[in-house]
Amino acid sequence: MKKLIAIAIFVVAGLGTAMAQETAKIEFKSETIDYGEIKKGSDGVRVFEFTNTGNVPLVIANVTSSCGCTIPKKPEEPIQPGETGEIQVKYNTQLVGPIRKTVTVYSNAEEATKSLKIKGRVIEDDSSR
């Protein structure tokens, strides 16, 4: 009887380990986007590229930004293992000054919450004077 219980414990532990390995993993090409110096009114759209390096589909549940001046756009469909996707961010370049914002990604990945950064500086367009 003791042998049967021991075997059952090893089987359950083995299944738990195998199931724990079934996960999505999100790997970003870069976790920071540097706008550098851009002129007021310039195109503020940039893209964070990522790959699902896990072995189950990656679902991006939500993407938020640290202020209303940055609008993120997430993929609507799951990203299959080995496939790439992108999260688009649009910064309001009508606001002159430094850019220091955080974009937070919520997903079913092994690291369920991921913080991305955007930085740079919006400068006045001197050619309009």
PDB file of C-alpha atoms in Angstrom, residues 25 51-59 77-85:
ATOM      1  CA  LYS A  25       6.783  33.913 -22.465  1.00  0.00           C
ATOM      2  CA  THR A  51       8.088  37.338 -29.572  1.00  0.00           C
ATOM      3  CA  ASN A  52       6.190  34.628 -27.731  1.00  0.00           C
ATOM      4  CA  THR A  53       9.074  32.342 -26.744  1.00  0.00           C
ATOM      5  CA  GLY A  54       6.803  30.104 -24.669  1.00  0.00           C
ATOM      6  CA  ASN A  55       4.901  27.000 -25.704  1.00  0.00           C
ATOM      7  CA  VAL A  56       1.282  28.195 -25.369  1.00  0.00           C
ATOM      8  CA  PRO A  57      -0.519  31.143 -27.016  1.00  0.00           C
ATOM      9  CA  LEU A  58       0.267  34.552 -25.501  1.00  0.00           C
ATOM     10  CA  VAL A  59      -2.753  36.688 -24.671  1.00  0.00           C
ATOM     11  CA  GLU A  77      -5.574  38.067 -31.205  1.00  0.00           C
ATOM     12  CA  PRO A  78      -3.406  35.612 -29.243  1.00  0.00           C
ATOM     13  CA  ILE A  79       0.227  35.406 -30.368  1.00  0.00           C
ATOM     14  CA  GLN A  80       1.113  31.782 -31.079  1.00  0.00           C
ATOM     15  CA  PRO A  81       4.373  30.218 -29.815  1.00  0.00           C
ATOM     16  CA  GLY A  82       7.309  31.421 -31.924  1.00  0.00           C
ATOM     17  CA  GLU A  83       5.307  34.254 -33.507  1.00  0.00           C
ATOM     18  CA  THR A  84       5.955  37.963 -33.150  1.00  0.00           C
ATOM     19  CA  GLY A  85       3.602  40.792 -32.297  1.00  0.00           C
TER      20      GLY A  85
END
